[in-house]
CSV table of C-alpha atoms in Angstrom, one decimal:
chain,number,residue,atom,x,y,z
I,36,UNK,CA,26.2,14.5,-51.7
I,37,UNK,CA,23.3,12.5,-50.4
I,38,UNK,CA,20.4,12.8,-52.9
I,39,UNK,CA,17.3,12.8,-50.7
I,40,UNK,CA,13.7,13.9,-50.7
I,41,UNK,CA,12.1,15.2,-47.5
I,42,UNK,CA,8.5,15.5,-46.5
I,43,UNK,CA,6.6,18.5,-47.6
I,44,UNK,CA,6.6,20.3,-44.3
I,45,UNK,CA,10.4,20.5,-44.2
I,46,UNK,CA,12.2,23.7,-45.2
I,47,UNK,CA,12.7,23.7,-49.0
I,48,UNK,CA,15.1,25.1,-51.5
I,49,UNK,CA,15.0,24.5,-55.2
I,50,UNK,CA,17.8,22.5,-56.8
I,51,UNK,CA,19.8,24.0,-59.6
I,52,UNK,CA,18.2,21.7,-62.1
I,53,UNK,CA,14.7,23.0,-61.2
I,54,UNK,CA,13.6,19.7,-59.8
I,55,UNK,CA,12.7,19.0,-56.2
I,56,UNK,CA,16.0,17.3,-55.7
I,57,UNK,CA,18.8,18.4,-53.4
I,58,UNK,CA,22.2,17.2,-52.3
I,59,UNK,CA,24.1,17.0,-49.1
I,60,UNK,CA,27.8,16.5,-48.4
I,61,UNK,CA,29.7,13.4,-49.3
I,62,UNK,CA,30.2,10.7,-46.7
I,63,UNK,CA,32.3,8.2,-48.5
I,64,UNK,CA,35.4,8.8,-46.3
I,65,UNK,CA,33.6,7.7,-43.1
I,66,UNK,CA,34.7,4.4,-41.5
I,67,UNK,CA,32.6,1.4,-42.5
I,68,UNK,CA,31.2,-2.2,-41.6
I,69,UNK,CA,29.4,-4.6,-44.3
I,70,UNK,CA,24.7,-13.4,-46.2
I,71,UNK,CA,28.5,-14.4,-47.0
I,72,UNK,CA,29.4,-16.7,-49.9
I,73,UNK,CA,25.7,-17.1,-50.5
I,74,UNK,CA,23.3,-14.2,-50.9
I,75,UNK,CA,23.6,-11.7,-48.1
I,76,UNK,CA,21.9,-11.6,-44.8
I,77,UNK,CA,14.5,0.4,-57.5
I,78,UNK,CA,11.1,4.0,-61.8
I,79,UNK,CA,12.9,6.9,-60.8
I,80,UNK,CA,10.6,8.0,-57.9
I,81,UNK,CA,9.4,11.5,-58.8
I,82,UNK,CA,9.9,13.7,-55.8
I,83,UNK,CA,6.6,14.2,-54.1
I,84,UNK,CA,7.6,16.8,-51.6
I,85,UNK,CA,9.5,20.1,-51.3
I,86,UNK,CA,13.3,19.6,-51.1
I,87,UNK,CA,15.5,20.1,-48.2
I,88,UNK,CA,19.3,20.7,-48.1
I,89,UNK,CA,20.8,18.5,-45.5
I,90,UNK,CA,22.8,20.3,-42.8
I,91,UNK,CA,26.5,20.2,-43.8
I,92,UNK,CA,27.5,18.9,-40.4
I,93,UNK,CA,25.0,16.0,-40.4
I,94,UNK,CA,25.1,14.4,-43.9
I,95,UNK,CA,25.3,10.8,-42.5
I,96,UNK,CA,22.2,11.4,-40.4
I,97,UNK,CA,20.2,12.3,-43.5
I,98,UNK,CA,21.3,9.2,-45.3
I,99,UNK,CA,20.5,7.1,-42.3
I,100,UNK,CA,17.1,8.6,-42.2
I,101,UNK,CA,16.4,7.1,-45.6
I,102,UNK,CA,17.9,3.7,-44.7
I,103,UNK,CA,15.8,1.2,-42.7
I,104,UNK,CA,16.2,-2.2,-41.0
I,105,UNK,CA,14.0,-5.0,-42.4
I,106,UNK,CA,13.0,-8.3,-40.8
I,107,UNK,CA,10.7,-10.6,-42.8
I,108,UNK,CA,8.5,-13.2,-41.4
I,109,UNK,CA,7.9,-16.7,-42.9
I,110,UNK,CA,4.3,-17.0,-43.9
I,111,UNK,CA,2.1,-19.4,-41.8
I,112,UNK,CA,4.6,-19.3,-38.9
I,113,UNK,CA,5.7,-17.1,-36.1
I,114,UNK,CA,9.3,-17.5,-37.2
I,115,UNK,CA,11.6,-14.6,-38.2
I,116,UNK,CA,12.8,-14.9,-41.7
I,117,UNK,CA,15.7,-13.0,-43.3
I,118,UNK,CA,17.4,-9.9,-41.8
I,119,UNK,CA,18.3,-7.1,-44.2
I,120,UNK,CA,18.2,-3.4,-44.9
I,121,UNK,CA,16.3,-1.2,-47.3
I,122,UNK,CA,16.4,2.2,-49.0
I,123,UNK,CA,13.3,4.4,-48.9
I,124,UNK,CA,12.6,5.6,-52.5
I,125,UNK,CA,9.1,7.2,-52.3
I,126,UNK,CA,7.7,9.0,-49.3
I,127,UNK,CA,4.2,9.7,-50.7
I,128,UNK,CA,3.6,6.0,-51.2
I,129,UNK,CA,5.9,4.7,-48.5
I,130,UNK,CA,8.0,2.6,-50.8
I,131,UNK,CA,11.2,0.8,-49.7
I,132,UNK,CA,13.6,-0.9,-52.0
I,133,UNK,CA,15.5,-4.0,-50.8
I,134,UNK,CA,16.7,-7.4,-52.0
I,135,UNK,CA,14.2,-10.1,-53.0
I,136,UNK,CA,16.1,-12.6,-50.9
I,137,UNK,CA,15.5,-10.5,-47.8
I,138,UNK,CA,11.8,-11.2,-48.1
I,139,UNK,CA,11.9,-14.7,-49.6
I,140,UNK,CA,8.7,-16.6,-48.6
I,141,UNK,CA,7.2,-13.5,-46.9
I,142,UNK,CA,4.3,-11.2,-47.7
I,143,UNK,CA,4.9,-9.0,-44.8
I,144,UNK,CA,7.9,-7.5,-42.9
I,145,UNK,CA,8.8,-5.4,-39.9
I,146,UNK,CA,10.7,-2.2,-40.6
I,147,UNK,CA,12.7,-0.1,-38.1
I,148,UNK,CA,13.8,3.4,-39.0
I,149,UNK,CA,16.8,5.3,-37.7
I,150,UNK,CA,14.5,7.3,-35.6
I,151,UNK,CA,13.4,4.1,-33.8
I,152,UNK,CA,9.9,3.8,-35.3
I,153,UNK,CA,8.7,0.3,-35.7
I,154,UNK,CA,6.6,0.0,-38.9
I,155,UNK,CA,4.6,-2.8,-40.6
I,156,UNK,CA,5.1,-3.3,-44.3
I,157,UNK,CA,3.8,-5.5,-47.1
I,158,UNK,CA,5.8,-6.9,-50.0
I,159,UNK,CA,4.4,-5.0,-53.0
I,160,UNK,CA,6.3,-6.7,-55.8
I,161,UNK,CA,9.5,-8.6,-56.6
I,162,UNK,CA,12.0,-9.1,-59.4
I,163,UNK,CA,13.5,-12.3,-58.0
I,164,UNK,CA,15.9,-12.8,-61.0
I,165,UNK,CA,17.4,-9.4,-60.2
I,166,UNK,CA,17.2,-9.9,-56.5
I,167,UNK,CA,15.1,-6.8,-56.0
I,168,UNK,CA,11.8,-6.2,-54.1
I,169,UNK,CA,9.7,-3.2,-53.1
I,170,UNK,CA,7.9,-3.0,-49.8
I,171,UNK,CA,5.0,-0.6,-48.9
I,172,UNK,CA,5.0,0.9,-45.5
I,173,UNK,CA,1.6,1.1,-43.7
I,174,UNK,CA,2.6,4.4,-42.2
I,175,UNK,CA,5.3,7.0,-42.9
I,176,UNK,CA,6.9,8.9,-40.0
I,177,UNK,CA,7.5,12.6,-40.4
I,178,UNK,CA,11.3,12.2,-40.0
I,179,UNK,CA,11.7,9.6,-42.8
I,180,UNK,CA,13.7,10.6,-45.8
I,181,UNK,CA,13.9,9.1,-49.3
I,182,UNK,CA,16.7,8.6,-51.8
I,183,UNK,CA,16.1,9.7,-55.3
I,184,UNK,CA,16.7,7.1,-58.0
I,185,UNK,CA,18.5,8.5,-61.0
I,186,UNK,CA,19.4,5.8,-63.6
I,187,UNK,CA,21.9,8.1,-65.3
I,188,UNK,CA,24.2,8.1,-62.3
I,189,UNK,CA,27.1,5.7,-62.7
I,190,UNK,CA,30.5,5.0,-61.2
I,191,UNK,CA,33.9,4.4,-62.5
I,192,UNK,CA,36.8,2.2,-61.4
I,193,UNK,CA,38.5,3.9,-58.4
I,194,UNK,CA,35.5,6.0,-57.4
I,195,UNK,CA,34.8,6.1,-53.6
I,196,UNK,CA,31.6,4.5,-52.5
I,197,UNK,CA,29.8,4.1,-49.1
I,198,UNK,CA,27.4,1.3,-48.1
I,199,UNK,CA,24.8,1.7,-45.4
I,200,UNK,CA,23.0,-1.1,-43.6
I,201,UNK,CA,22.0,-2.7,-40.4
I,202,UNK,CA,24.4,-5.5,-39.9
I,203,UNK,CA,23.7,-8.5,-37.7
I,204,UNK,CA,26.2,-8.5,-34.8
I,205,UNK,CA,28.0,-11.5,-33.3
I,206,UNK,CA,25.3,-12.0,-30.6
I,207,UNK,CA,22.5,-12.0,-33.2
I,208,UNK,CA,21.3,-8.5,-32.4
I,209,UNK,CA,21.1,-5.7,-35.0
I,210,UNK,CA,23.1,-2.5,-35.1
I,211,UNK,CA,21.1,0.3,-33.4
I,212,UNK,CA,21.5,2.5,-36.5
I,213,UNK,CA,22.5,2.2,-40.1
I,214,UNK,CA,26.3,1.5,-40.2
I,215,UNK,CA,28.5,2.9,-42.9
I,216,UNK,CA,31.4,1.2,-44.6
I,217,UNK,CA,33.6,2.8,-47.2
I,218,UNK,CA,35.5,1.5,-50.2
I,219,UNK,CA,36.4,1.9,-53.9
I,220,UNK,CA,34.7,0.7,-57.1
I,221,UNK,CA,36.8,-2.2,-58.5
I,222,UNK,CA,34.6,-2.7,-61.6
I,223,UNK,CA,31.5,-0.6,-62.4
I,224,UNK,CA,29.7,-3.4,-64.2
I,225,UNK,CA,31.2,-6.7,-63.2
I,226,UNK,CA,29.2,-9.4,-64.9
I,227,UNK,CA,31.7,-12.2,-65.1
I,228,UNK,CA,33.1,-12.1,-61.5
I,229,UNK,CA,29.6,-11.8,-59.9
I,230,UNK,CA,28.3,-14.7,-62.0
I,231,UNK,CA,31.2,-17.0,-60.9
I,232,UNK,CA,30.4,-16.7,-57.2
I,233,UNK,CA,28.7,-20.0,-56.2
I,234,UNK,CA,25.4,-19.1,-54.6
I,235,UNK,CA,22.0,-20.7,-54.4
I,236,UNK,CA,20.5,-17.4,-55.6
I,237,UNK,CA,19.5,-16.1,-59.0
I,238,UNK,CA,22.0,-15.4,-61.8
I,239,UNK,CA,22.6,-11.7,-61.2
I,240,UNK,CA,23.6,-9.6,-64.2
I,241,UNK,CA,26.1,-6.8,-64.3
I,242,UNK,CA,26.9,-5.6,-60.8
I,243,UNK,CA,28.9,-2.8,-59.2
I,244,UNK,CA,31.9,-4.5,-57.7
I,245,UNK,CA,33.5,-2.6,-54.8
I,246,UNK,CA,35.6,-3.0,-51.6
I,247,UNK,CA,33.0,-1.6,-49.1
I,248,UNK,CA,32.7,-4.5,-46.8
I,249,UNK,CA,29.3,-6.2,-46.6
I,250,UNK,CA,28.2,-8.6,-43.9
I,251,UNK,CA,24.9,-10.3,-43.0
I,252,UNK,CA,22.1,-7.8,-42.5
I,253,UNK,CA,23.5,-5.3,-45.1
I,254,UNK,CA,21.5,-6.9,-47.9
I,255,UNK,CA,19.2,-4.4,-49.6
I,256,UNK,CA,20.9,-1.3,-48.2
I,257,UNK,CA,22.0,1.6,-50.3
I,258,UNK,CA,25.4,2.1,-52.0
I,259,UNK,CA,26.3,5.8,-52.4
I,260,UNK,CA,28.9,7.5,-54.5
I,261,UNK,CA,31.2,10.3,-53.3
I,262,UNK,CA,28.5,12.9,-54.0
I,263,UNK,CA,25.9,11.0,-52.0
I,264,UNK,CA,23.9,9.7,-54.9
I,265,UNK,CA,22.3,6.3,-54.8
I,266,UNK,CA,24.3,4.2,-57.2
I,267,UNK,CA,23.3,0.7,-56.1
I,268,UNK,CA,21.6,-1.8,-53.8
I,269,UNK,CA,23.9,-4.0,-51.8
I,270,UNK,CA,23.3,-7.6,-52.6
I,271,UNK,CA,26.2,-10.0,-52.4
I,272,UNK,CA,29.5,-10.5,-50.6
I,273,UNK,CA,32.4,-12.6,-51.9
I,274,UNK,CA,34.7,-14.9,-50.0
I,275,UNK,CA,37.9,-16.9,-50.6
I,276,UNK,CA,39.5,-15.2,-53.6
I,277,UNK,CA,36.9,-12.5,-53.5
I,278,UNK,CA,36.9,-11.9,-49.7
I,279,UNK,CA,36.2,-8.3,-48.9
I,280,UNK,CA,34.5,-7.7,-52.2
I,281,UNK,CA,30.9,-6.6,-52.4
I,282,UNK,CA,28.5,-6.6,-55.3
I,283,UNK,CA,25.5,-4.2,-55.7
I,284,UNK,CA,22.7,-4.0,-58.2
I,285,UNK,CA,23.5,-0.8,-60.3
I,286,UNK,CA,21.1,2.1,-60.2
I,287,UNK,CA,20.7,1.9,-64.0
I,288,UNK,CA,19.1,-1.5,-63.6
I,289,UNK,CA,17.1,-0.4,-60.6
I,290,UNK,CA,15.6,2.6,-62.5
I,291,UNK,CA,14.5,0.2,-65.3
I,292,UNK,CA,12.7,-2.1,-62.9
I,293,UNK,CA,11.3,0.3,-60.3
I,294,UNK,CA,8.3,1.6,-62.2
I,295,UNK,CA,6.9,-1.9,-62.5
I,296,UNK,CA,7.7,-2.9,-59.0
I,297,UNK,CA,6.2,0.4,-57.6
I,298,UNK,CA,3.0,-0.3,-59.5
I,299,UNK,CA,2.8,-3.7,-57.8
I,300,UNK,CA,3.8,-5.7,-60.9
I,301,UNK,CA,6.5,-8.3,-60.4
I,302,UNK,CA,9.2,-8.9,-63.0
I,303,UNK,CA,9.6,-12.5,-64.0
I,304,UNK,CA,7.8,-13.3,-60.8
I,305,UNK,CA,5.7,-16.5,-61.0
I,306,UNK,CA,4.7,-16.2,-57.4
I,307,UNK,CA,6.8,-18.9,-55.8
I,308,UNK,CA,9.7,-18.6,-53.4
I,309,UNK,CA,12.3,-21.2,-53.9
I,310,UNK,CA,15.1,-22.3,-51.6
I,311,UNK,CA,17.8,-24.9,-51.7
I,312,UNK,CA,16.6,-28.2,-50.2
I,313,UNK,CA,19.2,-28.3,-47.5
I,314,UNK,CA,18.7,-24.7,-46.4
I,315,UNK,CA,18.6,-25.0,-42.5
I,316,UNK,CA,16.2,-22.0,-42.2
I,317,UNK,CA,13.4,-23.9,-43.9
I,318,UNK,CA,14.2,-27.6,-43.3
I,319,UNK,CA,12.0,-28.0,-40.2
I,320,UNK,CA,9.1,-26.5,-42.0
I,321,UNK,CA,8.6,-29.7,-44.0
I,322,UNK,CA,5.6,-31.5,-42.4
I,323,UNK,CA,6.9,-34.3,-40.2
I,324,UNK,CA,4.8,-36.9,-42.1
I,325,UNK,CA,6.6,-35.9,-45.3
I,326,UNK,CA,10.2,-35.8,-44.1
I,327,UNK,CA,11.2,-39.3,-45.2
I,328,UNK,CA,9.8,-38.7,-48.7
I,329,UNK,CA,11.4,-35.3,-48.7
I,330,UNK,CA,14.8,-36.8,-47.9
I,331,UNK,CA,14.5,-39.4,-50.6
I,332,UNK,CA,13.3,-36.9,-53.2
I,333,UNK,CA,16.2,-34.6,-52.5
I,334,UNK,CA,18.7,-37.4,-52.7
I,335,UNK,CA,17.3,-38.8,-56.0
I,336,UNK,CA,16.7,-35.5,-58.0
I,337,UNK,CA,18.3,-32.1,-57.8
I,338,UNK,CA,15.8,-29.3,-57.4
I,339,UNK,CA,14.4,-26.6,-55.2
I,340,UNK,CA,11.9,-26.6,-52.4
I,341,UNK,CA,8.8,-24.3,-52.7
I,342,UNK,CA,8.9,-22.3,-49.5
I,343,UNK,CA,5.9,-20.1,-50.3
I,344,UNK,CA,3.3,-19.5,-53.1
I,345,UNK,CA,1.6,-16.1,-53.3
I,346,UNK,CA,-2.2,-15.9,-53.5
I,347,UNK,CA,-3.5,-15.0,-56.9
I,348,UNK,CA,-0.1,-15.7,-58.6
I,349,UNK,CA,0.6,-17.8,-61.7
I,350,UNK,CA,1.8,-20.7,-59.4
I,351,UNK,CA,-1.2,-20.5,-57.1
I,352,UNK,CA,-3.5,-23.5,-57.3
I,353,UNK,CA,-0.7,-25.5,-59.0
I,354,UNK,CA,1.9,-25.7,-56.3
I,355,UNK,CA,2.0,-25.3,-52.5
I,356,UNK,CA,4.7,-24.8,-49.9
I,357,UNK,CA,6.7,-27.9,-49.4
I,358,UNK,CA,6.4,-29.1,-53.1
I,359,UNK,CA,9.7,-29.9,-54.8
I,360,UNK,CA,10.5,-28.3,-58.2
I,361,UNK,CA,12.8,-30.2,-60.6
I,362,UNK,CA,12.2,-28.9,-64.2
I,363,UNK,CA,10.7,-26.0,-66.1
I,364,UNK,CA,9.8,-26.6,-69.8
I,365,UNK,CA,11.9,-29.8,-69.8
I,366,UNK,CA,14.9,-28.0,-68.4
I,367,UNK,CA,16.3,-29.3,-65.1
I,368,UNK,CA,16.4,-26.6,-62.4
I,369,UNK,CA,18.9,-27.7,-59.7
I,370,UNK,CA,19.3,-24.1,-58.6
I,371,UNK,CA,17.9,-20.6,-59.0
I,372,UNK,CA,20.4,-19.9,-61.8
I,373,UNK,CA,18.6,-22.5,-63.9
I,374,UNK,CA,15.2,-21.3,-62.9
I,375,UNK,CA,15.9,-17.7,-64.0
I,376,UNK,CA,17.4,-18.9,-67.3
I,377,UNK,CA,14.2,-20.9,-68.0
I,378,UNK,CA,11.9,-18.0,-67.0
I,379,UNK,CA,13.8,-15.6,-69.3
I,380,UNK,CA,13.8,-18.1,-72.2
I,381,UNK,CA,10.0,-18.6,-71.9
I,382,UNK,CA,8.8,-15.2,-70.9
I,383,UNK,CA,5.1,-14.7,-71.7
I,384,UNK,CA,4.6,-18.5,-72.4
I,385,UNK,CA,2.7,-21.2,-70.6
I,386,UNK,CA,5.1,-24.0,-69.8
I,387,UNK,CA,5.1,-27.4,-68.0
I,388,UNK,CA,6.6,-27.4,-64.5
I,389,UNK,CA,7.7,-30.8,-63.1
I,390,UNK,CA,8.5,-31.9,-59.6
I,391,UNK,CA,7.3,-34.0,-56.7
I,392,UNK,CA,4.3,-33.4,-54.5
I,393,UNK,CA,5.3,-33.0,-50.9
I,394,UNK,CA,3.4,-30.1,-49.3
I,395,UNK,CA,0.3,-30.6,-51.5
I,396,UNK,CA,0.3,-34.4,-51.5
I,397,UNK,CA,-2.6,-34.6,-49.1
I,398,UNK,CA,-4.7,-32.1,-51.2
I,399,UNK,CA,-4.2,-34.2,-54.3
I,400,UNK,CA,-4.7,-37.5,-52.3
I,401,UNK,CA,-1.3,-38.8,-53.4
I,402,UNK,CA,1.7,-40.2,-51.6
I,403,UNK,CA,4.3,-37.7,-50.7
I,404,UNK,CA,7.0,-37.8,-53.3
I,405,UNK,CA,4.6,-38.5,-56.2
I,406,UNK,CA,5.7,-36.9,-59.4
I,407,UNK,CA,3.6,-34.0,-60.9
I,408,UNK,CA,3.5,-32.1,-64.1
I,409,UNK,CA,1.5,-28.8,-64.2
I,410,UNK,CA,1.2,-25.8,-66.5
I,411,UNK,CA,2.3,-22.4,-65.2
I,412,UNK,CA,2.1,-19.1,-67.1
I,413,UNK,CA,5.3,-17.1,-67.0
I,414,UNK,CA,4.6,-13.3,-66.9
I,415,UNK,CA,5.7,-11.3,-70.0
């Protein structure tokens, strides 16, 4: 049954547990659709409104009403960033849970609800090494619903699950409504297999491995169990030997991180957004005067391009968009796996970050490609 919270003005009915939570029918058996080999393109939220029991004939409509489409924008440009989905988790505060990679380099996003409302949202906080982020809506429509996050909910091998999201269609358009895909849990906490998938993203921990198909645009959408409870956030799709396999951040981990994120505090978030140097989405953002130095730098030294730096963050004033990161605390960082390992190893410390000036070369009156070494404090 779909675990949802409705707005206060809706008809209410106390749940058996005495909380404001209610359930609706299972939807796992409905037919289903699902960023590919790379990453695709949650604080238990206390119920803030009276409960509503979803109509038995329309359970999917209720789940869709708590699932939104997200399109981020790349800061400093008019370009569209990543396309993903999200799960509303708090109506009172207008909080939406999604993947961090959906809002990489962005501070704002556009959100579309199943009712067709177009909403503005800000990126409230991120946990990049868990690929989670929370957005805050600037307004909350009356017909919006919210999933309840219960960290005690788990799944077992063979359990039926349903994923919801707004996939990107072949012509580049988005599905008009949240699309369901159904499958079974293959492993409830699949740490090893998820870690072996070669991506440019962070080293994700234990994930729910399942056969509900995931395709670009589904990132950040909810994974539901056969009783309609939120049991994960869809994050990664496998290919080749793992084709047809999806990986979702489990609700137990989401419940651990959500109180911090909902309070606007990032988790291991230094305030930079990092992308692979050859990512075509960002390549043409390198200033034309720096492209030769950029090409030489990428060829000489493995590293990551800084696509954005948040104002007021630990990295602000030290790095700028376009700079090239090569090492943290003396440890090479050729990918985000290495970055997250370094951040976890030096949590709460001030460390030296090394790289090459590209985006900030003019500010420091240096030639593009000049090496730098700065100190950055890693949040505890």
